[in-house]
Amino acid sequence: VDDALSRSRIMDALAKLGGPTERQIAAWKNAHGDDGVHFFVFSEKEIYIFTHLTRSQWSKVKEVMEAMSQKKGNATEADLQEKVVQHAMLWPTLDVNWKYESRAGVLEALYTSIMATSYFLTPQQVMALTGEL
């Protein structure tokens, strides 16, 4: 984390927002692993904390999407993004107001970050991380 996004600066901003404490973050790390709690910062007033998707959560998301497709006729990319973000978000609680009032690109940015931390990678990213011994 570079200086602009230092941990102390993030924690200060979270405190001003009434966000999670060190104790809450430690509990999340205990539940999701030391490398399982991530943050995304749009500004000092808009910070999101999330975890990666597990395989079982991904299965649940796919089941929900299948049910939506059968009910609505088809599920959209935005529906998928919303379900992924809902399953992974730790803080803040995302309500209906957030869904309609947040900036247009927030959902897609969070989705992209969650999918990356869940190891959904492009073939190029996979190959960049693959080596021969």
CSV table of N, CA and C in Angstrom, one decimal:
chain,number,residue,atom,x,y,z
A,1,VAL,N,0.9,-1.2,0.0
A,1,VAL,CA,0.0,0.0,0.0
A,1,VAL,C,0.9,1.2,0.0
A,2,ASP,N,0.7,2.1,-1.0
A,2,ASP,CA,1.5,3.3,-1.0
A,2,ASP,C,1.1,4.3,0.0
A,3,ASP,N,1.9,5.4,0.1
A,3,ASP,CA,1.6,6.4,1.2
A,3,ASP,C,0.2,6.9,1.1
A,4,ALA,N,-0.3,7.2,-0.1
A,4,ALA,CA,-1.6,7.8,-0.2
A,4,ALA,C,-2.7,6.9,0.4
A,5,LEU,N,-2.4,5.6,0.3
A,5,LEU,CA,-3.4,4.6,0.9
A,5,LEU,C,-2.9,3.9,2.1
A,6,SER,N,-2.1,4.6,2.9
A,6,SER,CA,-1.5,3.9,4.0
A,6,SER,C,-2.5,3.4,5.0
A,7,ARG,N,-2.2,2.3,5.7
A,7,ARG,CA,-3.2,1.7,6.6
A,7,ARG,C,-3.7,2.7,7.6
A,8,SER,N,-2.8,3.5,8.2
A,8,SER,CA,-3.2,4.5,9.2
A,8,SER,C,-4.2,5.5,8.6
A,9,ARG,N,-3.9,5.9,7.4
A,9,ARG,CA,-4.8,6.8,6.7
A,9,ARG,C,-6.2,6.2,6.5
A,10,ILE,N,-6.2,5.0,6.0
A,10,ILE,CA,-7.5,4.3,5.8
A,10,ILE,C,-8.2,4.1,7.1
A,11,MET,N,-7.5,3.7,8.2
A,11,MET,CA,-8.2,3.5,9.5
A,11,MET,C,-8.7,4.9,10.0
A,12,ASP,N,-8.0,5.9,9.8
A,12,ASP,CA,-8.5,7.3,10.2
A,12,ASP,C,-9.8,7.6,9.5
A,13,ALA,N,-9.8,7.4,8.2
A,13,ALA,CA,-11.0,7.7,7.3
A,13,ALA,C,-12.1,6.8,7.8
A,14,LEU,N,-11.9,5.5,8.0
A,14,LEU,CA,-12.9,4.6,8.5
A,14,LEU,C,-13.5,5.1,9.8
A,15,ALA,N,-12.7,5.5,10.7
A,15,ALA,CA,-13.1,6.0,12.0
A,15,ALA,C,-14.1,7.2,11.8
A,16,LYS,N,-13.7,8.1,10.9
A,16,LYS,CA,-14.6,9.3,10.6
A,16,LYS,C,-15.9,8.9,10.0
A,17,LEU,N,-15.9,7.8,9.3
A,17,LEU,CA,-17.2,7.3,8.7
A,17,LEU,C,-18.0,6.4,9.6
A,18,GLY,N,-17.5,6.1,10.8
A,18,GLY,CA,-18.2,5.2,11.7
A,18,GLY,C,-18.0,3.8,11.2
A,19,GLY,N,-16.9,3.5,10.6
A,19,GLY,CA,-16.6,2.2,10.0
A,19,GLY,C,-16.1,1.2,11.0
A,20,PRO,N,-15.6,0.1,10.5
A,20,PRO,CA,-15.1,-1.0,11.4
A,20,PRO,C,-13.9,-0.6,12.2
A,21,THR,N,-13.8,-1.2,13.4
A,21,THR,CA,-12.6,-0.9,14.2
A,21,THR,C,-11.5,-2.0,13.9
A,22,GLU,N,-10.4,-1.8,14.5
A,22,GLU,CA,-9.3,-2.8,14.3
A,22,GLU,C,-9.8,-4.2,14.8
A,23,ARG,N,-10.6,-4.2,15.9
A,23,ARG,CA,-11.1,-5.4,16.4
A,23,ARG,C,-12.0,-6.1,15.4
A,24,GLN,N,-12.9,-5.4,14.8
A,24,GLN,CA,-13.8,-5.9,13.8
A,24,GLN,C,-13.0,-6.5,12.6
A,25,ILE,N,-12.0,-5.7,12.1
A,25,ILE,CA,-11.2,-6.2,11.0
A,25,ILE,C,-10.4,-7.5,11.4
A,26,ALA,N,-9.9,-7.5,12.6
A,26,ALA,CA,-9.2,-8.7,13.1
A,26,ALA,C,-10.2,-9.9,13.1
A,27,ALA,N,-11.4,-9.7,13.5
A,27,ALA,CA,-12.4,-10.8,13.5
A,27,ALA,C,-12.7,-11.2,12.0
A,28,TRP,N,-12.8,-10.3,11.1
A,28,TRP,CA,-13.0,-10.7,9.7
A,28,TRP,C,-11.8,-11.5,9.2
A,29,LYS,N,-10.6,-11.0,9.5
A,29,LYS,CA,-9.4,-11.8,9.1
A,29,LYS,C,-9.4,-13.2,9.7
A,30,ASN,N,-9.8,-13.3,10.9
A,30,ASN,CA,-9.9,-14.6,11.5
A,30,ASN,C,-10.9,-15.5,10.8
A,31,ALA,N,-12.0,-14.9,10.3
A,31,ALA,CA,-13.0,-15.7,9.6
A,31,ALA,C,-12.7,-15.9,8.1
A,32,HIS,N,-12.0,-15.0,7.5
A,32,HIS,CA,-11.7,-15.1,6.0
A,32,HIS,C,-10.2,-15.3,5.7
A,33,GLY,N,-9.4,-15.3,6.7
A,33,GLY,CA,-7.9,-15.5,6.4
A,33,GLY,C,-7.2,-14.2,6.5
A,34,ASP,N,-5.9,-14.2,6.8
A,34,ASP,CA,-5.1,-13.0,7.0
A,34,ASP,C,-5.1,-12.2,5.7
A,35,ASP,N,-5.2,-12.9,4.5
A,35,ASP,CA,-5.2,-12.1,3.2
A,35,ASP,C,-6.6,-12.1,2.6
A,36,GLY,N,-7.6,-12.2,3.5
A,36,GLY,CA,-9.0,-12.3,3.0
A,36,GLY,C,-9.9,-11.1,3.2
A,37,VAL,N,-9.3,-10.0,3.7
A,37,VAL,CA,-10.0,-8.8,3.9
A,37,VAL,C,-9.4,-7.7,3.1
A,38,HIS,N,-10.2,-7.1,2.1
A,38,HIS,CA,-9.7,-6.1,1.2
A,38,HIS,C,-10.4,-4.8,1.3
A,39,PHE,N,-9.8,-3.8,0.8
A,39,PHE,CA,-10.6,-2.5,0.8
A,39,PHE,C,-10.4,-1.9,-0.6
A,40,PHE,N,-11.4,-1.1,-0.9
A,40,PHE,CA,-11.4,-0.3,-2.2
A,40,PHE,C,-11.8,1.1,-1.8
A,41,VAL,N,-10.9,2.1,-2.2
A,41,VAL,CA,-11.1,3.4,-1.8
A,41,VAL,C,-11.4,4.3,-3.0
A,42,PHE,N,-12.6,4.9,-3.0
A,42,PHE,CA,-12.9,5.9,-4.1
A,42,PHE,C,-12.5,7.3,-3.6
A,43,SER,N,-12.7,7.5,-2.3
A,43,SER,CA,-12.4,8.8,-1.6
A,43,SER,C,-12.3,8.5,-0.1
A,44,GLU,N,-11.9,9.5,0.6
A,44,GLU,CA,-11.9,9.3,2.1
A,44,GLU,C,-13.3,9.2,2.7
A,45,LYS,N,-14.3,9.5,1.9
A,45,LYS,CA,-15.7,9.4,2.3
A,45,LYS,C,-16.4,8.2,1.7
A,46,GLU,N,-15.7,7.5,0.9
A,46,GLU,CA,-16.3,6.3,0.2
A,46,GLU,C,-15.3,5.2,0.1
A,47,ILE,N,-15.4,4.3,1.1
A,47,ILE,CA,-14.5,3.2,1.3
A,47,ILE,C,-15.3,1.9,1.4
A,48,TYR,N,-14.9,0.9,0.8
A,48,TYR,CA,-15.6,-0.4,0.8
A,48,TYR,C,-14.7,-1.5,1.3
A,49,ILE,N,-15.2,-2.3,2.2
A,49,ILE,CA,-14.4,-3.5,2.7
A,49,ILE,C,-15.1,-4.7,2.3
A,50,PHE,N,-14.3,-5.7,1.7
A,50,PHE,CA,-15.0,-6.9,1.2
A,50,PHE,C,-14.0,-8.1,1.4
A,51,THR,N,-14.5,-9.2,1.1
A,51,THR,CA,-13.7,-10.4,1.1
A,51,THR,C,-13.8,-11.1,-0.3
A,52,HIS,N,-13.0,-12.1,-0.5
A,52,HIS,CA,-13.1,-12.8,-1.8
A,52,HIS,C,-14.3,-13.8,-1.7
A,53,LEU,N,-14.7,-14.2,-2.9
A,53,LEU,CA,-15.7,-15.3,-2.9
A,53,LEU,C,-15.1,-16.6,-2.8
A,54,THR,N,-15.7,-17.5,-2.0
A,54,THR,CA,-15.3,-18.9,-1.9
A,54,THR,C,-16.0,-19.7,-3.0
A,55,ARG,N,-15.6,-20.9,-3.3
A,55,ARG,CA,-16.2,-21.7,-4.3
A,55,ARG,C,-17.7,-21.9,-4.0
A,56,SER,N,-18.0,-22.1,-2.7
A,56,SER,CA,-19.4,-22.3,-2.3
A,56,SER,C,-20.2,-21.1,-2.5
A,57,GLN,N,-19.7,-19.9,-2.2
A,57,GLN,CA,-20.4,-18.7,-2.5
A,57,GLN,C,-20.6,-18.5,-4.0
A,58,TRP,N,-19.6,-18.8,-4.8
A,58,TRP,CA,-19.7,-18.6,-6.2
A,58,TRP,C,-20.8,-19.6,-6.7
A,59,SER,N,-20.9,-20.8,-6.2
A,59,SER,CA,-22.0,-21.7,-6.5
A,59,SER,C,-23.4,-21.1,-6.2
A,60,LYS,N,-23.5,-20.5,-5.0
A,60,LYS,CA,-24.7,-19.8,-4.6
A,60,LYS,C,-25.1,-18.7,-5.6
A,61,VAL,N,-24.1,-17.9,-5.9
A,61,VAL,CA,-24.3,-16.8,-6.9
A,61,VAL,C,-24.9,-17.3,-8.2
A,62,LYS,N,-24.2,-18.4,-8.7
A,62,LYS,CA,-24.7,-19.0,-10.0
A,62,LYS,C,-26.1,-19.5,-9.8
A,63,GLU,N,-26.4,-20.1,-8.7
A,63,GLU,CA,-27.8,-20.7,-8.5
A,63,GLU,C,-28.8,-19.5,-8.5
A,64,VAL,N,-28.5,-18.4,-7.8
A,64,VAL,CA,-29.4,-17.3,-7.8
A,64,VAL,C,-29.5,-16.7,-9.2
A,65,MET,N,-28.5,-16.6,-10.0
A,65,MET,CA,-28.5,-16.1,-11.3
A,65,MET,C,-29.4,-17.0,-12.2
A,66,GLU,N,-29.3,-18.3,-12.0
A,66,GLU,CA,-30.1,-19.3,-12.8
A,66,GLU,C,-31.5,-19.1,-12.5
A,67,ALA,N,-31.8,-19.0,-11.2
A,67,ALA,CA,-33.2,-18.8,-10.8
A,67,ALA,C,-33.8,-17.5,-11.3
A,68,MET,N,-33.0,-16.4,-11.3
A,68,MET,CA,-33.4,-15.1,-11.9
A,68,MET,C,-33.6,-15.3,-13.4
A,69,SER,N,-32.8,-16.0,-14.1
A,69,SER,CA,-33.0,-16.2,-15.5
A,69,SER,C,-34.3,-16.9,-15.8
A,70,GLN,N,-34.6,-17.9,-15.0
A,70,GLN,CA,-35.8,-18.7,-15.2
A,70,GLN,C,-37.1,-17.8,-14.9
A,71,LYS,N,-36.9,-16.9,-13.9
A,71,LYS,CA,-38.0,-16.1,-13.5
A,71,LYS,C,-38.2,-14.9,-14.5
A,72,LYS,N,-37.1,-14.2,-14.8
A,72,LYS,CA,-37.2,-13.0,-15.6
A,72,LYS,C,-37.0,-13.2,-17.1
A,73,GLY,N,-36.6,-14.4,-17.5
A,73,GLY,CA,-36.3,-14.6,-18.9
A,73,GLY,C,-34.8,-14.5,-19.1
A,74,ASN,N,-34.1,-13.6,-18.5
A,74,ASN,CA,-32.6,-13.6,-18.5
A,74,ASN,C,-32.1,-12.7,-17.4
A,75,ALA,N,-30.9,-13.0,-17.0
A,75,ALA,CA,-30.3,-12.2,-15.9
A,75,ALA,C,-29.2,-11.3,-16.6
A,76,THR,N,-29.1,-10.1,-16.2
A,76,THR,CA,-28.1,-9.2,-16.9
A,76,THR,C,-26.8,-9.2,-16.2
A,77,GLU,N,-25.8,-8.7,-16.8
A,77,GLU,CA,-24.4,-8.5,-16.3
A,77,GLU,C,-24.5,-7.7,-15.0
A,78,ALA,N,-25.4,-6.7,-14.9
A,78,ALA,CA,-25.5,-5.9,-13.7
A,78,ALA,C,-26.1,-6.7,-12.6
A,79,ASP,N,-27.0,-7.6,-12.9
A,79,ASP,CA,-27.6,-8.5,-11.9
A,79,ASP,C,-26.5,-9.4,-11.3
A,80,LEU,N,-25.6,-9.9,-12.1
A,80,LEU,CA,-24.5,-10.7,-11.7
A,80,LEU,C,-23.5,-9.9,-10.8
A,81,GLN,N,-23.2,-8.7,-11.2
A,81,GLN,CA,-22.3,-7.8,-10.5
A,81,GLN,C,-22.9,-7.5,-9.1
A,82,GLU,N,-24.2,-7.2,-9.1
A,82,GLU,CA,-24.9,-6.9,-7.8
A,82,GLU,C,-24.8,-8.1,-6.8
A,83,LYS,N,-25.1,-9.3,-7.3
A,83,LYS,CA,-25.1,-10.5,-6.5
A,83,LYS,C,-23.7,-10.8,-5.9
A,84,VAL,N,-22.7,-10.6,-6.8
A,84,VAL,CA,-21.3,-10.9,-6.4
A,84,VAL,C,-20.9,-9.9,-5.3
A,85,VAL,N,-21.2,-8.6,-5.5
A,85,VAL,CA,-20.9,-7.6,-4.5
A,85,VAL,C,-21.6,-7.8,-3.2
A,86,GLN,N,-22.9,-8.2,-3.3
A,86,GLN,CA,-23.7,-8.5,-2.1
A,86,GLN,C,-23.1,-9.6,-1.3
A,87,HIS,N,-22.6,-10.7,-1.9
A,87,HIS,CA,-22.0,-11.8,-1.2
A,87,HIS,C,-20.7,-11.5,-0.6
A,88,ALA,N,-19.9,-10.6,-1.2
A,88,ALA,CA,-18.5,-10.4,-0.7
A,88,ALA,C,-18.4,-9.2,0.2
A,89,MET,N,-19.4,-8.2,0.2
A,89,MET,CA,-19.2,-7.0,1.0
A,89,MET,C,-19.3,-7.2,2.5
A,90,LEU,N,-18.3,-6.7,3.2
A,90,LEU,CA,-18.3,-6.7,4.6
A,90,LEU,C,-18.8,-5.4,5.2
A,91,TRP,N,-18.4,-4.3,4.6
A,91,TRP,CA,-18.8,-3.0,5.1
A,91,TRP,C,-18.6,-2.0,4.0
A,92,PRO,N,-19.6,-1.1,3.8
A,92,PRO,CA,-20.8,-0.9,4.6
A,92,PRO,C,-21.9,-1.8,4.1
A,93,THR,N,-23.0,-1.8,4.8
A,93,THR,CA,-24.2,-2.5,4.4
A,93,THR,C,-24.7,-1.8,3.2
A,94,LEU,N,-25.0,-2.5,2.1
A,94,LEU,CA,-25.5,-1.9,0.9
A,94,LEU,C,-27.0,-2.1,0.9
A,95,ASP,N,-27.7,-0.9,0.9
A,95,ASP,CA,-29.1,-1.0,0.9
A,95,ASP,C,-29.7,-0.6,-0.5
A,96,VAL,N,-31.0,-0.5,-0.6
A,96,VAL,CA,-31.6,-0.2,-1.9
A,96,VAL,C,-31.2,1.2,-2.3
A,97,ASN,N,-31.1,2.1,-1.4
A,97,ASN,CA,-30.7,3.5,-1.7
A,97,ASN,C,-29.3,3.5,-2.4
A,98,TRP,N,-28.4,2.7,-1.8
A,98,TRP,CA,-27.0,2.6,-2.4
A,98,TRP,C,-27.1,2.1,-3.9
A,99,LYS,N,-28.0,1.1,-4.1
A,99,LYS,CA,-28.1,0.5,-5.4
A,99,LYS,C,-28.5,1.6,-6.5
A,100,TYR,N,-29.4,2.5,-6.1
A,100,TYR,CA,-29.8,3.5,-7.0
A,100,TYR,C,-29.1,4.8,-7.0
A,101,GLU,N,-28.5,5.2,-5.9
A,101,GLU,CA,-27.9,6.5,-5.7
A,101,GLU,C,-26.4,6.5,-5.8
A,102,SER,N,-25.7,5.4,-5.8
A,102,SER,CA,-24.2,5.4,-5.9
A,102,SER,C,-23.8,5.8,-7.3
A,103,ARG,N,-22.6,6.3,-7.4
A,103,ARG,CA,-22.1,6.7,-8.7
A,103,ARG,C,-22.2,5.5,-9.7
A,104,ALA,N,-22.3,5.8,-10.9
A,104,ALA,CA,-22.6,4.8,-11.9
A,104,ALA,C,-21.5,3.7,-12.0
A,105,GLY,N,-20.3,4.0,-11.8
A,105,GLY,CA,-19.2,3.0,-12.0
A,105,GLY,C,-18.9,2.2,-10.8
A,106,VAL,N,-19.5,2.5,-9.6
A,106,VAL,CA,-19.1,1.9,-8.4
A,106,VAL,C,-19.3,0.4,-8.4
A,107,LEU,N,-20.4,0.0,-8.8
A,107,LEU,CA,-20.8,-1.5,-8.8
A,107,LEU,C,-19.8,-2.3,-9.7
A,108,GLU,N,-19.5,-1.8,-10.9
A,108,GLU,CA,-18.6,-2.5,-11.8
A,108,GLU,C,-17.2,-2.5,-11.2
A,109,ALA,N,-16.7,-1.4,-10.6
A,109,ALA,CA,-15.4,-1.4,-10.0
A,109,ALA,C,-15.3,-2.4,-8.9
A,110,LEU,N,-16.3,-2.4,-8.0
A,110,LEU,CA,-16.2,-3.3,-6.9
A,110,LEU,C,-16.3,-4.8,-7.4
A,111,TYR,N,-17.1,-5.0,-8.3
A,111,TYR,CA,-17.2,-6.4,-8.9
A,111,TYR,C,-15.9,-6.8,-9.5
A,112,THR,N,-15.2,-5.9,-10.2
A,112,THR,CA,-13.9,-6.3,-10.8
A,112,THR,C,-12.9,-6.6,-9.8
A,113,SER,N,-12.9,-5.8,-8.7
A,113,SER,CA,-11.9,-6.0,-7.6
A,113,SER,C,-12.2,-7.3,-6.9
A,114,ILE,N,-13.5,-7.6,-6.6
A,114,ILE,CA,-13.9,-8.8,-5.9
A,114,ILE,C,-13.5,-10.0,-6.8
A,115,MET,N,-13.8,-10.0,-8.0
A,115,MET,CA,-13.5,-11.1,-8.9
A,115,MET,C,-12.0,-11.3,-9.0
A,116,ALA,N,-11.2,-10.3,-9.0
A,116,ALA,CA,-9.7,-10.4,-9.1
A,116,ALA,C,-9.2,-11.0,-7.8
A,117,THR,N,-9.7,-10.6,-6.6
A,117,THR,CA,-9.2,-11.1,-5.3
A,117,THR,C,-9.8,-12.6,-5.1
A,118,SER,N,-10.8,-12.9,-5.9
A,118,SER,CA,-11.3,-14.3,-5.9
A,118,SER,C,-10.6,-15.2,-6.9
A,119,TYR,N,-9.6,-14.7,-7.5
A,119,TYR,CA,-8.7,-15.4,-8.5
A,119,TYR,C,-9.4,-15.7,-9.8
A,120,PHE,N,-10.4,-14.9,-10.2
A,120,PHE,CA,-10.9,-15.0,-11.5
A,120,PHE,C,-10.0,-14.1,-12.4
A,121,LEU,N,-9.2,-14.8,-13.1
A,121,LEU,CA,-8.1,-14.1,-13.9
A,121,LEU,C,-8.3,-14.3,-15.4
A,122,THR,N,-7.8,-13.3,-16.1
A,122,THR,CA,-7.8,-13.5,-17.6
A,122,THR,C,-6.7,-14.5,-17.9
A,123,PRO,N,-6.8,-15.1,-19.1
A,123,PRO,CA,-5.7,-16.1,-19.5
A,123,PRO,C,-4.3,-15.4,-19.5
A,124,GLN,N,-4.2,-14.2,-19.8
A,124,GLN,CA,-2.9,-13.5,-19.8
A,124,GLN,C,-2.4,-13.4,-18.3
A,125,GLN,N,-3.3,-13.1,-17.4
A,125,GLN,CA,-2.9,-13.0,-16.0
A,125,GLN,C,-2.5,-14.4,-15.5
A,126,VAL,N,-3.2,-15.4,-15.9
A,126,VAL,CA,-2.8,-16.8,-15.4
A,126,VAL,C,-1.5,-17.1,-16.0
A,127,MET,N,-1.2,-16.8,-17.2
A,127,MET,CA,0.1,-17.2,-17.8
A,127,MET,C,1.2,-16.3,-17.2
A,128,ALA,N,1.0,-15.1,-16.8
A,128,ALA,CA,2.0,-14.3,-16.1
A,128,ALA,C,2.4,-14.8,-14.8
A,129,LEU,N,1.4,-15.5,-14.1
A,129,LEU,CA,1.7,-16.1,-12.8
A,129,LEU,C,2.1,-17.6,-12.9
A,130,THR,N,2.3,-18.1,-14.1
A,130,THR,CA,2.7,-19.5,-14.3
A,130,THR,C,4.1,-19.6,-14.7
A,131,GLY,N,4.8,-20.5,-14.1
A,131,GLY,CA,6.2,-20.7,-14.4
A,131,GLY,C,6.6,-22.1,-14.5
A,132,GLU,N,7.8,-22.4,-14.9
A,132,GLU,CA,8.3,-23.7,-15.0
A,132,GLU,C,9.5,-23.9,-14.0
A,133,LEU,N,9.5,-25.0,-13.3
A,133,LEU,CA,10.6,-25.3,-12.3
A,133,LEU,C,11.6,-26.1,-13.0
